[in-house]
Short mmCIF file of C-alpha atoms in Angstrom, two decimals:
data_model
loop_
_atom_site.label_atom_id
_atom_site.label_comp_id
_atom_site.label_asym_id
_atom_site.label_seq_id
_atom_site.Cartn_x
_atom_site.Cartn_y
_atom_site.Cartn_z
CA UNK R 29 -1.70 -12.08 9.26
CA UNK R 30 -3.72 -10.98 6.08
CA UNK R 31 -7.40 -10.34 6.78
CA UNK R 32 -10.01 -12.75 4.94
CA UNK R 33 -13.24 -12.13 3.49
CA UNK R 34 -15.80 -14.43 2.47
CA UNK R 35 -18.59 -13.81 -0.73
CA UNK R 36 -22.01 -15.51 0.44
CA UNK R 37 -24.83 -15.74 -1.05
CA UNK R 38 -27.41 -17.58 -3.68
CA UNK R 39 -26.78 -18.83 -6.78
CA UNK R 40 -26.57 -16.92 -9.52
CA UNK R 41 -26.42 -13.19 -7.96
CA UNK R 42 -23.57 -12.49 -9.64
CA UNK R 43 -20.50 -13.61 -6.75
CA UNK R 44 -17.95 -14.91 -9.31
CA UNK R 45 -18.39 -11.47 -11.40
CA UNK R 46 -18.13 -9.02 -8.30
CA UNK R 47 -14.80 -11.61 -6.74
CA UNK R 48 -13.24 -10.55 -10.98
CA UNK R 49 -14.05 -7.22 -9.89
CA UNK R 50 -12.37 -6.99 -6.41
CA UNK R 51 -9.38 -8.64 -7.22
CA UNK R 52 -8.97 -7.71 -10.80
CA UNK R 53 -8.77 -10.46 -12.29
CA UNK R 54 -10.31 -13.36 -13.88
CA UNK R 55 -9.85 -16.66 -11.94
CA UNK R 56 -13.50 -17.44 -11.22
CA UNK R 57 -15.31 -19.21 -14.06
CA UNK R 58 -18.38 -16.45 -14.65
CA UNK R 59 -21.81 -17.76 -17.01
CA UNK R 60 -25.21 -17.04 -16.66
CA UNK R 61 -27.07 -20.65 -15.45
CA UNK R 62 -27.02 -21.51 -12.06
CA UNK R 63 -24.92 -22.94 -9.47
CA UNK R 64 -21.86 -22.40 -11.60
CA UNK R 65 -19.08 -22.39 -8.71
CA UNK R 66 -19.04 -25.57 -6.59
CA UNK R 67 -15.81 -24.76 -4.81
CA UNK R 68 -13.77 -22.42 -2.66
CA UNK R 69 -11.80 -19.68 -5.15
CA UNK R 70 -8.79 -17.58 -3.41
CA UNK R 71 -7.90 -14.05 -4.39
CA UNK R 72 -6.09 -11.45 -3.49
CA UNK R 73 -8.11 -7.27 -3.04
CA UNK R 74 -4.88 -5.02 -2.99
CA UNK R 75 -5.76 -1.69 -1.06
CA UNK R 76 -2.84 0.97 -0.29
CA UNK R 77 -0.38 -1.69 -0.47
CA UNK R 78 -2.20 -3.46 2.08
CA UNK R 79 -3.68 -7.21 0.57
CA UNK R 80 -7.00 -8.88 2.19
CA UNK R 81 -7.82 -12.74 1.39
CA UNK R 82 -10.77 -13.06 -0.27
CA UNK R 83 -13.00 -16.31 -1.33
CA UNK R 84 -15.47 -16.60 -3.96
CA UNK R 85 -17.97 -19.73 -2.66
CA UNK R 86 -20.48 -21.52 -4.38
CA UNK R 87 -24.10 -20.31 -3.95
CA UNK R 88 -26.05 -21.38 -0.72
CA UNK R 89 -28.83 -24.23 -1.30
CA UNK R 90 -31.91 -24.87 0.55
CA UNK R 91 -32.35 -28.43 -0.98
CA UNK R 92 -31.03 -31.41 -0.16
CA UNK R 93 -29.36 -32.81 -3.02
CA UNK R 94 -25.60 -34.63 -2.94
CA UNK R 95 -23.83 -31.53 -4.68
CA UNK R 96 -25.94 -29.08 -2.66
CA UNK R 97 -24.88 -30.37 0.38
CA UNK R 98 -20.94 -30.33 -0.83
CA UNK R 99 -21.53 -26.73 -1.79
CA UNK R 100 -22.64 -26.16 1.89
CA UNK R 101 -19.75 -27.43 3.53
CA UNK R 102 -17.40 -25.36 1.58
CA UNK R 103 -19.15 -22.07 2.00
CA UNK R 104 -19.47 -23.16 5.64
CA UNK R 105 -15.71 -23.51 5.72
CA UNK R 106 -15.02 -20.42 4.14
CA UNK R 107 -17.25 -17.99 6.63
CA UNK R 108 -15.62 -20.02 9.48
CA UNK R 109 -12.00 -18.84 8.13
CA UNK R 110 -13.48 -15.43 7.25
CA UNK R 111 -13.00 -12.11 8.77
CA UNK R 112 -15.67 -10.11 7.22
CA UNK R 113 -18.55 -12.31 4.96
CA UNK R 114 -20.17 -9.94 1.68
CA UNK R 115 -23.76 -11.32 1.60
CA UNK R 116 -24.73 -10.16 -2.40
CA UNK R 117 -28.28 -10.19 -2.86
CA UNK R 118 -29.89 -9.71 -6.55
CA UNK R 119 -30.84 -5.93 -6.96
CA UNK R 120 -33.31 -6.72 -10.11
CA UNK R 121 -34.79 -9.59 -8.33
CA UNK R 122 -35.26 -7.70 -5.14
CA UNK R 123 -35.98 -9.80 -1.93
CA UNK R 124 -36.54 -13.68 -1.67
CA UNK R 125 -37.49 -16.14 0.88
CA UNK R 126 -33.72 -17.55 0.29
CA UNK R 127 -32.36 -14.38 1.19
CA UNK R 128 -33.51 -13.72 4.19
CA UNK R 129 -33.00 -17.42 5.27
CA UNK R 130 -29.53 -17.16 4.29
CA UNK R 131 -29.31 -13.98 6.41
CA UNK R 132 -31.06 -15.61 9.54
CA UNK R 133 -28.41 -18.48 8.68
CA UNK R 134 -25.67 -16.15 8.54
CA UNK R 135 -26.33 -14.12 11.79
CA UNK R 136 -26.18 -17.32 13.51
CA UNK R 137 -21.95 -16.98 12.93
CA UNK R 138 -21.94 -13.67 14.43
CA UNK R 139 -19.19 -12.53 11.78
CA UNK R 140 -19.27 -8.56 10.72
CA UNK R 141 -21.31 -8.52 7.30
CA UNK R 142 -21.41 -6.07 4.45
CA UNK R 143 -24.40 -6.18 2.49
CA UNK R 144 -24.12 -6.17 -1.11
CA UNK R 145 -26.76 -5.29 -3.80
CA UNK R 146 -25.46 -6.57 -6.53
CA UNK R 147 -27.45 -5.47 -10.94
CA UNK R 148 -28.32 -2.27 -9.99
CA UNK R 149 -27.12 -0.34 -13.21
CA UNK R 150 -29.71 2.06 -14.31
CA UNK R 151 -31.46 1.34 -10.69
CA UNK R 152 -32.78 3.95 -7.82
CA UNK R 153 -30.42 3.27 -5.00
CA UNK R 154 -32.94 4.25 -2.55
CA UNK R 155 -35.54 2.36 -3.80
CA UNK R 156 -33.31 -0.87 -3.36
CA UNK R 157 -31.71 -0.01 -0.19
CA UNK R 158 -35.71 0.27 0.84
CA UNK R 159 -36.74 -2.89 -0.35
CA UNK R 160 -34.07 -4.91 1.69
CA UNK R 161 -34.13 -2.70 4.99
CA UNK R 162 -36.06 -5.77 6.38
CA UNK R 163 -32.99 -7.87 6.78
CA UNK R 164 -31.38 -5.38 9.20
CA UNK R 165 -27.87 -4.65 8.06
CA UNK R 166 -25.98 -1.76 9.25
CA UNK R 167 -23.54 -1.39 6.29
CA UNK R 168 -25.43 -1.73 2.90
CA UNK R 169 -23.74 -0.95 -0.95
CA UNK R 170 -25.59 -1.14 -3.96
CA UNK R 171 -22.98 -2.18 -6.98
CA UNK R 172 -23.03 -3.24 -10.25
CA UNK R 173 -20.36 -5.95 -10.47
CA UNK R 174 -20.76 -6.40 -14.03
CA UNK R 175 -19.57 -2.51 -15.08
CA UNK R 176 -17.79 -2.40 -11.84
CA UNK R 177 -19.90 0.42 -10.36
CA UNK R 178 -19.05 1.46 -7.23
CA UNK R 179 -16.70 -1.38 -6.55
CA UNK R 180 -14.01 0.61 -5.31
CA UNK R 181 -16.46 2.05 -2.79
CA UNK R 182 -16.92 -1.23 -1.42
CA UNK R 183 -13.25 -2.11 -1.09
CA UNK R 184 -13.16 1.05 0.91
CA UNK R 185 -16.00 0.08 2.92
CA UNK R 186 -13.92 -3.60 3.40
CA UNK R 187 -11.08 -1.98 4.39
CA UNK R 188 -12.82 0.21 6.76
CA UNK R 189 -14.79 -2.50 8.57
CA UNK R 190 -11.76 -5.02 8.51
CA UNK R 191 -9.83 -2.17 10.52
CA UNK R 192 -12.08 -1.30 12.83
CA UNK R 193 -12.42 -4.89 13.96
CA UNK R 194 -9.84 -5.33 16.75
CA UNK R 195 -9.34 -9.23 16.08
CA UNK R 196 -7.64 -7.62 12.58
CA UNK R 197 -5.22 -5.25 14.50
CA UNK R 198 -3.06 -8.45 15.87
CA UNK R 199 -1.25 -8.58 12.93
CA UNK R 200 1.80 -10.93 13.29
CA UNK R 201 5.46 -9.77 12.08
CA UNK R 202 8.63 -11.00 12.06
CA UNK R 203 11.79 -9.05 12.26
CA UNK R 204 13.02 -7.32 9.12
CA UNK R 205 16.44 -8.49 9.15
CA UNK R 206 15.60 -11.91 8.83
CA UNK R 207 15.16 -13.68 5.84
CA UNK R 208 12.13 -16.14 6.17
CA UNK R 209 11.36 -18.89 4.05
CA UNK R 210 8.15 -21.01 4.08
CA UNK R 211 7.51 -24.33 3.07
CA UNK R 212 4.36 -25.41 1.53
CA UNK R 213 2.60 -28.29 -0.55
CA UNK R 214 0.34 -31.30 -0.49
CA UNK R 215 0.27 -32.74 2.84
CA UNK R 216 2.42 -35.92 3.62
CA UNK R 217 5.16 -34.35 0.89
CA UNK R 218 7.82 -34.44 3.64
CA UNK R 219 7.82 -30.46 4.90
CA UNK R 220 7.70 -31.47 8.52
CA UNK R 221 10.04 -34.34 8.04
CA UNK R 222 12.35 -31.91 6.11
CA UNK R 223 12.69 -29.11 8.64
CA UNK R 224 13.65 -31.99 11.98
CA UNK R 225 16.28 -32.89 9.38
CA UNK R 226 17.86 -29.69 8.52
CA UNK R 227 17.57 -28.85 12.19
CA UNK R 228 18.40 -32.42 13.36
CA UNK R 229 15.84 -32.30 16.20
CA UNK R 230 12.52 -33.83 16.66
CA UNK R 231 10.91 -30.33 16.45
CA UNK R 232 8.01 -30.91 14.51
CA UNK R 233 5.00 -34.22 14.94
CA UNK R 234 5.67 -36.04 12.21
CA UNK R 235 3.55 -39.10 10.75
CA UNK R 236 3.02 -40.79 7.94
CA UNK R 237 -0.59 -39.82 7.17
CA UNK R 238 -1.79 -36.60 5.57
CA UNK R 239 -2.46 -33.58 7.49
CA UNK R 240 -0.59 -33.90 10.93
CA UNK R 241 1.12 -30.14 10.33
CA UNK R 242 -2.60 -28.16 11.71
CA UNK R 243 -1.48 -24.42 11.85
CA UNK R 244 1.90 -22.56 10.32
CA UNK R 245 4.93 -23.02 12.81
CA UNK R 246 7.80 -20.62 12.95
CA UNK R 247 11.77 -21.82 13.41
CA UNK R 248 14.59 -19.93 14.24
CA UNK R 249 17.72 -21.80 12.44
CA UNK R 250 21.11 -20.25 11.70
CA UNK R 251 22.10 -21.24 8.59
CA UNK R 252 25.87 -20.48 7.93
CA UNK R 253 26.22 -16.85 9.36
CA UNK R 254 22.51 -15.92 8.35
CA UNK R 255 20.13 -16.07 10.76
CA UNK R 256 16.47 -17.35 9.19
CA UNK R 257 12.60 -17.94 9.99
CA UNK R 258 11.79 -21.32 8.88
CA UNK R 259 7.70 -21.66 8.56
CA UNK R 260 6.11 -25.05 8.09
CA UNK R 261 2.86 -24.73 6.87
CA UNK R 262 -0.59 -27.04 7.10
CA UNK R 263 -0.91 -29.07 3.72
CA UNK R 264 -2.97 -27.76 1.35
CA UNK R 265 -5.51 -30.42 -0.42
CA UNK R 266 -7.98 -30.17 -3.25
CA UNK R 267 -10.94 -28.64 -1.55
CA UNK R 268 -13.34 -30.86 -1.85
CA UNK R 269 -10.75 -33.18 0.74
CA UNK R 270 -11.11 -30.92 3.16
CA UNK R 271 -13.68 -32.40 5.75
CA UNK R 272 -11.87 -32.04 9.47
CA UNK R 273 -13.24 -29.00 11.19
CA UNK R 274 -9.49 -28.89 12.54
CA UNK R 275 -7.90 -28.41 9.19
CA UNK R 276 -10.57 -26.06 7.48
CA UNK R 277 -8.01 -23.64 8.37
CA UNK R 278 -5.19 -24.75 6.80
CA UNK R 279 -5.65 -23.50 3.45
CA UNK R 280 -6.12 -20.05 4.89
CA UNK R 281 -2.81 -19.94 6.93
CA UNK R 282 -1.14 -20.92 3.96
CA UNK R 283 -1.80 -17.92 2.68
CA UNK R 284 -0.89 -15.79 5.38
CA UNK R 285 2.01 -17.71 5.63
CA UNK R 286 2.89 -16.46 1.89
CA UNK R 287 2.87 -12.93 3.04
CA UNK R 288 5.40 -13.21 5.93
CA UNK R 289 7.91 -14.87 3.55
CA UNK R 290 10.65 -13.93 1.63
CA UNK R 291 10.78 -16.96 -0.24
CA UNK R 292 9.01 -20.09 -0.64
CA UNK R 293 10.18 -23.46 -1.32
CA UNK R 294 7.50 -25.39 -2.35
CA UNK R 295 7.85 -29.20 -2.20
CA UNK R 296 6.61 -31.73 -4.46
CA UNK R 297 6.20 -35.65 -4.00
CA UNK R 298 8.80 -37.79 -6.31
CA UNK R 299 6.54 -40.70 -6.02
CA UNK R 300 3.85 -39.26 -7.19
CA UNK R 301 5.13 -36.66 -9.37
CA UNK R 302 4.15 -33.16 -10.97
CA UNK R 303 0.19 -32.93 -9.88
CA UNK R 304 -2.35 -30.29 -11.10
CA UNK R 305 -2.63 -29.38 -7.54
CA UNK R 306 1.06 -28.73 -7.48
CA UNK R 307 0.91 -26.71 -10.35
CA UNK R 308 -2.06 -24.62 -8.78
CA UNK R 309 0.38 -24.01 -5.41
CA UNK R 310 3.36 -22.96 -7.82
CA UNK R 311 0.70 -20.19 -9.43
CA UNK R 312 -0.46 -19.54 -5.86
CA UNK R 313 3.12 -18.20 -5.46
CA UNK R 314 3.89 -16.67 -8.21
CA UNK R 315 0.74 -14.60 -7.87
CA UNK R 316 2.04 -13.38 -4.18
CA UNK R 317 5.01 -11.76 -5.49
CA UNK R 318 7.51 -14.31 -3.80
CA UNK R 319 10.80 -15.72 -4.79
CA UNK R 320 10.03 -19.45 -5.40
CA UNK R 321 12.40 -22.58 -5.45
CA UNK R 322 11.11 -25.95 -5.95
CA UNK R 323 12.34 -28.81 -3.94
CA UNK R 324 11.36 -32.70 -5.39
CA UNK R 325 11.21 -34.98 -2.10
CA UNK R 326 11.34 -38.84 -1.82
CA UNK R 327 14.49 -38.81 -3.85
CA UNK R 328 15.34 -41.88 -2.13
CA UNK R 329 12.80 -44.03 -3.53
CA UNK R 330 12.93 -43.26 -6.87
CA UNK R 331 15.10 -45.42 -9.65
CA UNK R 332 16.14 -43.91 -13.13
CA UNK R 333 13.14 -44.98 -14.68
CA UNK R 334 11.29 -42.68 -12.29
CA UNK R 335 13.63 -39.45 -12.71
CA UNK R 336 13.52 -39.55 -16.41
CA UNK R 337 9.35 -39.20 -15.76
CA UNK R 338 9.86 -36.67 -13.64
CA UNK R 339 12.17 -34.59 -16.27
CA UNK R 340 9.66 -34.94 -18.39
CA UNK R 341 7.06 -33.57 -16.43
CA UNK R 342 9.18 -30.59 -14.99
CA UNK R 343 9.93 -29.56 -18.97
CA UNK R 344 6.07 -29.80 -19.89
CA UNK R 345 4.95 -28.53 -16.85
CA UNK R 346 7.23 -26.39 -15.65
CA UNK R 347 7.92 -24.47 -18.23
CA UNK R 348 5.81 -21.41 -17.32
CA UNK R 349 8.88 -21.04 -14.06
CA UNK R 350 11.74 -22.39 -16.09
CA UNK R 351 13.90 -19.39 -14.19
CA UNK R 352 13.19 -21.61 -10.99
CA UNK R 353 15.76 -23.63 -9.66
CA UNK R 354 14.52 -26.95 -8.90
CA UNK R 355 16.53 -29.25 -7.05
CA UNK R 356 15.79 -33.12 -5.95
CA UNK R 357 15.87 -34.39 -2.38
CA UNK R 358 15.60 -36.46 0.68
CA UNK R 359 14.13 -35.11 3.58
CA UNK R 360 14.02 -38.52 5.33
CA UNK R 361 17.89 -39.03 4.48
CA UNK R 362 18.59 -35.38 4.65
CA UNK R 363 20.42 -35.18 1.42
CA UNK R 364 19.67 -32.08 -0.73
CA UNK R 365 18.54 -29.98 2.14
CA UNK R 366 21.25 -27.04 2.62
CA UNK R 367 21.32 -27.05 -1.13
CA UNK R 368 17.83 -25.87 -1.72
CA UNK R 369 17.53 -23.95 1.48
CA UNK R 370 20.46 -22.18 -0.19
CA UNK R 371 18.66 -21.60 -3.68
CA UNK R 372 15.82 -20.11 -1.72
CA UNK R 373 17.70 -17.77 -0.01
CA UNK R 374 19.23 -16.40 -3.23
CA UNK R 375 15.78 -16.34 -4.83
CA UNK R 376 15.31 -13.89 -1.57
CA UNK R 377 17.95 -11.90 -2.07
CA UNK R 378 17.19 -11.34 -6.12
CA UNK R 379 13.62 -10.43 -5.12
CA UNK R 380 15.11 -7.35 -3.57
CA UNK R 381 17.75 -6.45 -5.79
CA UNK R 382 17.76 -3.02 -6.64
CA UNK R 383 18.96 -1.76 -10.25
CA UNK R 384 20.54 1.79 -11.81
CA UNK R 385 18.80 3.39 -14.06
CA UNK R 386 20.84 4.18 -16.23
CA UNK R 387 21.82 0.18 -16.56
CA UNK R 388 17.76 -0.32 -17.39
CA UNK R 389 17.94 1.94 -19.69
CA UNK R 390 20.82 0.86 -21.78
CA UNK R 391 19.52 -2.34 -21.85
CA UNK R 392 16.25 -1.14 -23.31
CA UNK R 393 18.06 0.86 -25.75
CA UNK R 394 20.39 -2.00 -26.88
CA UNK R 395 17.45 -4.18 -27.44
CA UNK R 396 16.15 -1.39 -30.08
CA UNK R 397 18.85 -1.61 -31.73
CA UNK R 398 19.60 -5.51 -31.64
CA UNK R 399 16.17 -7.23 -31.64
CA UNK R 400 13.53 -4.10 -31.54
CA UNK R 401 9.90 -5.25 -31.71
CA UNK R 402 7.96 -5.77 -34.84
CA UNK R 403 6.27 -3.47 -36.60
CA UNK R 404 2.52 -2.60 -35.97
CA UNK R 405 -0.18 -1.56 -38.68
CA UNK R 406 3.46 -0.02 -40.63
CA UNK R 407 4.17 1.94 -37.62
CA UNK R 408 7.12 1.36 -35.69
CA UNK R 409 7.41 0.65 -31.77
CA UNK R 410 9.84 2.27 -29.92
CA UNK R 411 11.20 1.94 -26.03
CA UNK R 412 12.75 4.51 -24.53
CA UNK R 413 14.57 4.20 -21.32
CA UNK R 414 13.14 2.57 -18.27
CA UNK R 415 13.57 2.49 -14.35
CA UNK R 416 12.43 0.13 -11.29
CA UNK R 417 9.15 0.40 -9.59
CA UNK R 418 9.42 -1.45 -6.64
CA UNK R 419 11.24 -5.13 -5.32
CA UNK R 420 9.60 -7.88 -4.40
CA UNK R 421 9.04 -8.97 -7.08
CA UNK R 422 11.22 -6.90 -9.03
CA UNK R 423 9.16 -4.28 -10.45
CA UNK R 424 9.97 -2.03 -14.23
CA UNK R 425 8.21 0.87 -15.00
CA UNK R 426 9.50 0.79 -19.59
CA UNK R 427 8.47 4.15 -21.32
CA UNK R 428 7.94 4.92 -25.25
CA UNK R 429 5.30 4.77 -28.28
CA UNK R 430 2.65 2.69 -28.27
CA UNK R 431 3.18 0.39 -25.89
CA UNK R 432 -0.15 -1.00 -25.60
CA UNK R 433 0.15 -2.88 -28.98
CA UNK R 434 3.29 -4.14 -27.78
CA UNK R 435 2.78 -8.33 -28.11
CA UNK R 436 2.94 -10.20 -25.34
CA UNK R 437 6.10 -12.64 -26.62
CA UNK R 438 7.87 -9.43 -26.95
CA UNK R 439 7.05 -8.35 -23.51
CA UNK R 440 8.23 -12.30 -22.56
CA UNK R 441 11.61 -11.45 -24.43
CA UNK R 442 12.41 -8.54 -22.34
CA UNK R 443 11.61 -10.11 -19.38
CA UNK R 444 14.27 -13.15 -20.05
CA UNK R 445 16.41 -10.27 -20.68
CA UNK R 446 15.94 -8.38 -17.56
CA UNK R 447 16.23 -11.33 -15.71
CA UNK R 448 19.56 -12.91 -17.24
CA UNK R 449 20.93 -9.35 -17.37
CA UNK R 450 20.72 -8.70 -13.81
CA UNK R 451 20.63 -12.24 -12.14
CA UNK R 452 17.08 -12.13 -11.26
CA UNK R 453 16.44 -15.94 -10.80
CA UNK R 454 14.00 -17.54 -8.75
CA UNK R 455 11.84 -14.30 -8.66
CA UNK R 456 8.95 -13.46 -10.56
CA UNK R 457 9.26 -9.95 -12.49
CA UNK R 458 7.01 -7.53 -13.18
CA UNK R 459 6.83 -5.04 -16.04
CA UNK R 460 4.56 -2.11 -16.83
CA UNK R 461 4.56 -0.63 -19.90
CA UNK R 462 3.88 3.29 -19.94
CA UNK R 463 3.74 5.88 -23.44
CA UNK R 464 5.65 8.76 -23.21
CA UNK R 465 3.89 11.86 -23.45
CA UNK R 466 4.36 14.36 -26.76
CA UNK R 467 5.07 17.57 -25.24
CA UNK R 468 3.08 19.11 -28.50
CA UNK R 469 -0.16 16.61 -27.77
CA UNK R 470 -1.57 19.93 -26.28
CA UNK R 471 -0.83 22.92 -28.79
CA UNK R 472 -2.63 23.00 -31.87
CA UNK R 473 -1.17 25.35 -34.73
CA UNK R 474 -3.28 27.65 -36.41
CA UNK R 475 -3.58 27.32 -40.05
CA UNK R 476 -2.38 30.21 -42.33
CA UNK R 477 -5.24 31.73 -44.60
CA UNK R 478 -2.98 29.54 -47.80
CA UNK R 479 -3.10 26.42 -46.01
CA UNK R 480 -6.76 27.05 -45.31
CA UNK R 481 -7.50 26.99 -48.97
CA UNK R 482 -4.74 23.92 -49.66
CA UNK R 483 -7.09 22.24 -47.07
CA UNK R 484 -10.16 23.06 -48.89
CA UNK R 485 -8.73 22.40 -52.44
CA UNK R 486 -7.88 18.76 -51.00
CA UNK R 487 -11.05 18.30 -49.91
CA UNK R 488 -13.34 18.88 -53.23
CA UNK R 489 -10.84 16.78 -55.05
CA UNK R 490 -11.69 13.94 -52.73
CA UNK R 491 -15.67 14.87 -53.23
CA UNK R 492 -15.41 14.81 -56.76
CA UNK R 493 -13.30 11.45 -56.77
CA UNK R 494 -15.83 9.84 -54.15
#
């Protein structure tokens, strides 16, 4: 299971910025006023191939107000499902009374803690580490998450403490011939409900109240002459409905459950139709790297006025995974089942498609010549060849001339071409656009005495003009 680490601290020290930093991103909302992040924010740090969970939490209060006390509970939450907590401290404000109540608060949970001095550009790192040797941490990095100084020295440090913790090293795998497909979504959607049908057994507790599914559960189930892992997974809920100490954990396993997958079907509720939180687990997927199918339960109780809103939701806001198949079902019934168990397992199999070369390549050099990209500042853009980087997702490495002012609809275009090219549907793609390099960038020719003078002429004509 993937590793999880927590980011603790007070408002304002800068935990949203150094959380953009580790996971390269920008998913948590960063401003300068206080107590900006009120809930739990997942990411991914990707280290050697190797991916830790980490949470950005909203800053630890000392007063009693309504939202202070919400703000609590979820960062209480999130060190309970953490691994390794990063306490960040304000270099520039150097230590407060909150800080080191926060640390007596935080030794209390006997987790392993890295401590993190965050504004120190332009600072003495000595002088800092001096000023909070009080609080008695044994690992201690000053950073600067704003420039992103010696944040890659701290994911080294993470990945360094999170191995030699021996709670880390029982990582759970499942065999590599096996294609395993996890089901997630809101709780009470129907995934329990929807693997007792496909297996026709009473396998899984099933009830018709939200959370019953605590932990992720793992199914053998032969389906035609494949052998699969089926994984039912807790139901994830906005945070802010996550109360039970039980299911503080759910969200969490989720996740892990996302990196022992192949594919993921993730089921919506027909009654209810297409919510924001659905559209936050879809992105949750995509951002994994997994092939994704989407499965719309309750078909059973919905009439035709119901299915047209649905189609109208899934083309406004689906449209960002309209390579996705998406097909509409009845767990309770079983109808629909095998076919979107099937889709998923396709999805799988795309995600680890491999493709020539030299087919890459002649796409990319049809497209020049068919639909090549538009011109920038009069100069023209050209792509070369191109080869695969990696599967799952599909990964393209493209090569040629100024790539980076490439626009982004024309990078959309040639990944809709990729994809209907090669079949890749139901898997998100990945491209990475390289320039080639001029084998002349290096040499510089050496003028002749007459161009020397040419030069010079050139340039006193310009003087005089000026």
């Amino acid at each position: 299971m993937l590793p999880v680490v927590a980011i603790v601290g007070r408002p304002n020290v800068g935990k949203s910025s150094l959380f953009n930093q580790l996971t390269k991103t920008e998913d948590a909302l960063v401003a300068d006023f206080h107590g900006l992040t009120r809930d739990r924010i997942y990411g991914h740090i990707v280290k050697d191939e190797n991916e830790i969970i980490l949470i950005d939490t909203g800053g630890l209060e000392h007063d009693h107000g309504d939202l202070s006390q919400v703000i609590n509970r979820q960062t209480d939450q999130a060190i309970d499902e953490s691994d390794l907590l990063l306490f960040v401290v304000d270099g520039r404000e150097g230590l407060t009374n909150s800080d080191q109540e926060i640390a007596q608060r935080l030794r209390k949970k006997n987790k392993n803690m890295i401590l993190v001095i965050n504004k120190t550009e332009g600072m003495d790192d000595q002088d800092l580490a001096s000023d909070f040797y009080s609080l008695g941490f044994k690992d201690t990095l000053s950073v600067s998450a704003l420039r992103g100084d010696h944040c890659q020295s701290l994911v080294d440090l993470i990945s360094e403490s999170l191995n030699q913790d021996e709670a880390i090293s029982e990582v759970e795998e499942l065999p590599e011939d096996l294609i395993s497909v996890a089901l997630i979504g809101r709780p009470n959607v129907g995934k329990s409900t929807y693997i007792n049908s496909l297996i026709q057994e009473d396998r899984l507790l099933t009830e018709d109240q939200p959370g019953t599914t605590r932990d992720s559960i793992f199914i053998n189930y032969r389906f035609g002459k494949q052998d699969l892992v089926l994984i039912d997974t807790a139901g994830i809920r906005r945070k802010k409905k996550v109360e039970e100490t039980i299911e503080k954990f759910s969200i969490v396993k989720a996740l892990q459950a996302l990196d022992l997958s192949d594919a993921v079907i993730v089921m919506l509720d027909g009654n209810e139709g297409i919510t924001d939180q659905d559209l936050s687990l879809i992105g949750l997927v995509l951002n994994s790297g997994r092939a994704l199918t989407i499965a719309i339960n309750k078909q059973d109780l919905l009439n035709e006025e119901d299915l047209e809103k649905i189609d109208r939701q899934i083309k406004r806001k689906l449209k960002f995974v309209s390579y996705v198949d998406i097909e509409f079902i009845s767990a309770k019934d079983g109808k629909g089942l095998k076919g979107s168990l099937k889709l998923a397992v396709n999805a799988a199999n795309n995600a680890v498609q491999t493709v020539a070369t030299s087919e890459l390549s002649k796409l990319v050099e049809g497209l020049m010549e068919t639909d090549p990209p538009p011109y920038v500042q009069g100069r023209r853009i050209k792509l070369k060849y191109a080869h695969q980087g990696g599967v799952q997702p599909p990964t393209f490495i493209i090569y040629g001339n100024q790539t980076k002012k490439l626009r982004d609809n024309y990078k959309r275009f040639i990944e809709g071409q990729i994809r209907i090219r090669f079949s890749l549907l139901g898997t998100p793609i990945k491209l990475f656009f390289k320039d080639s390099k001029n084998p002349y960038s290096d040499r510089k020719n050496k003028l002749s005495s007459r161009q020397w003078k040419k030069r010079r002429r050139i340039i006193r004509l310009r003087k005089k003009r000026s």
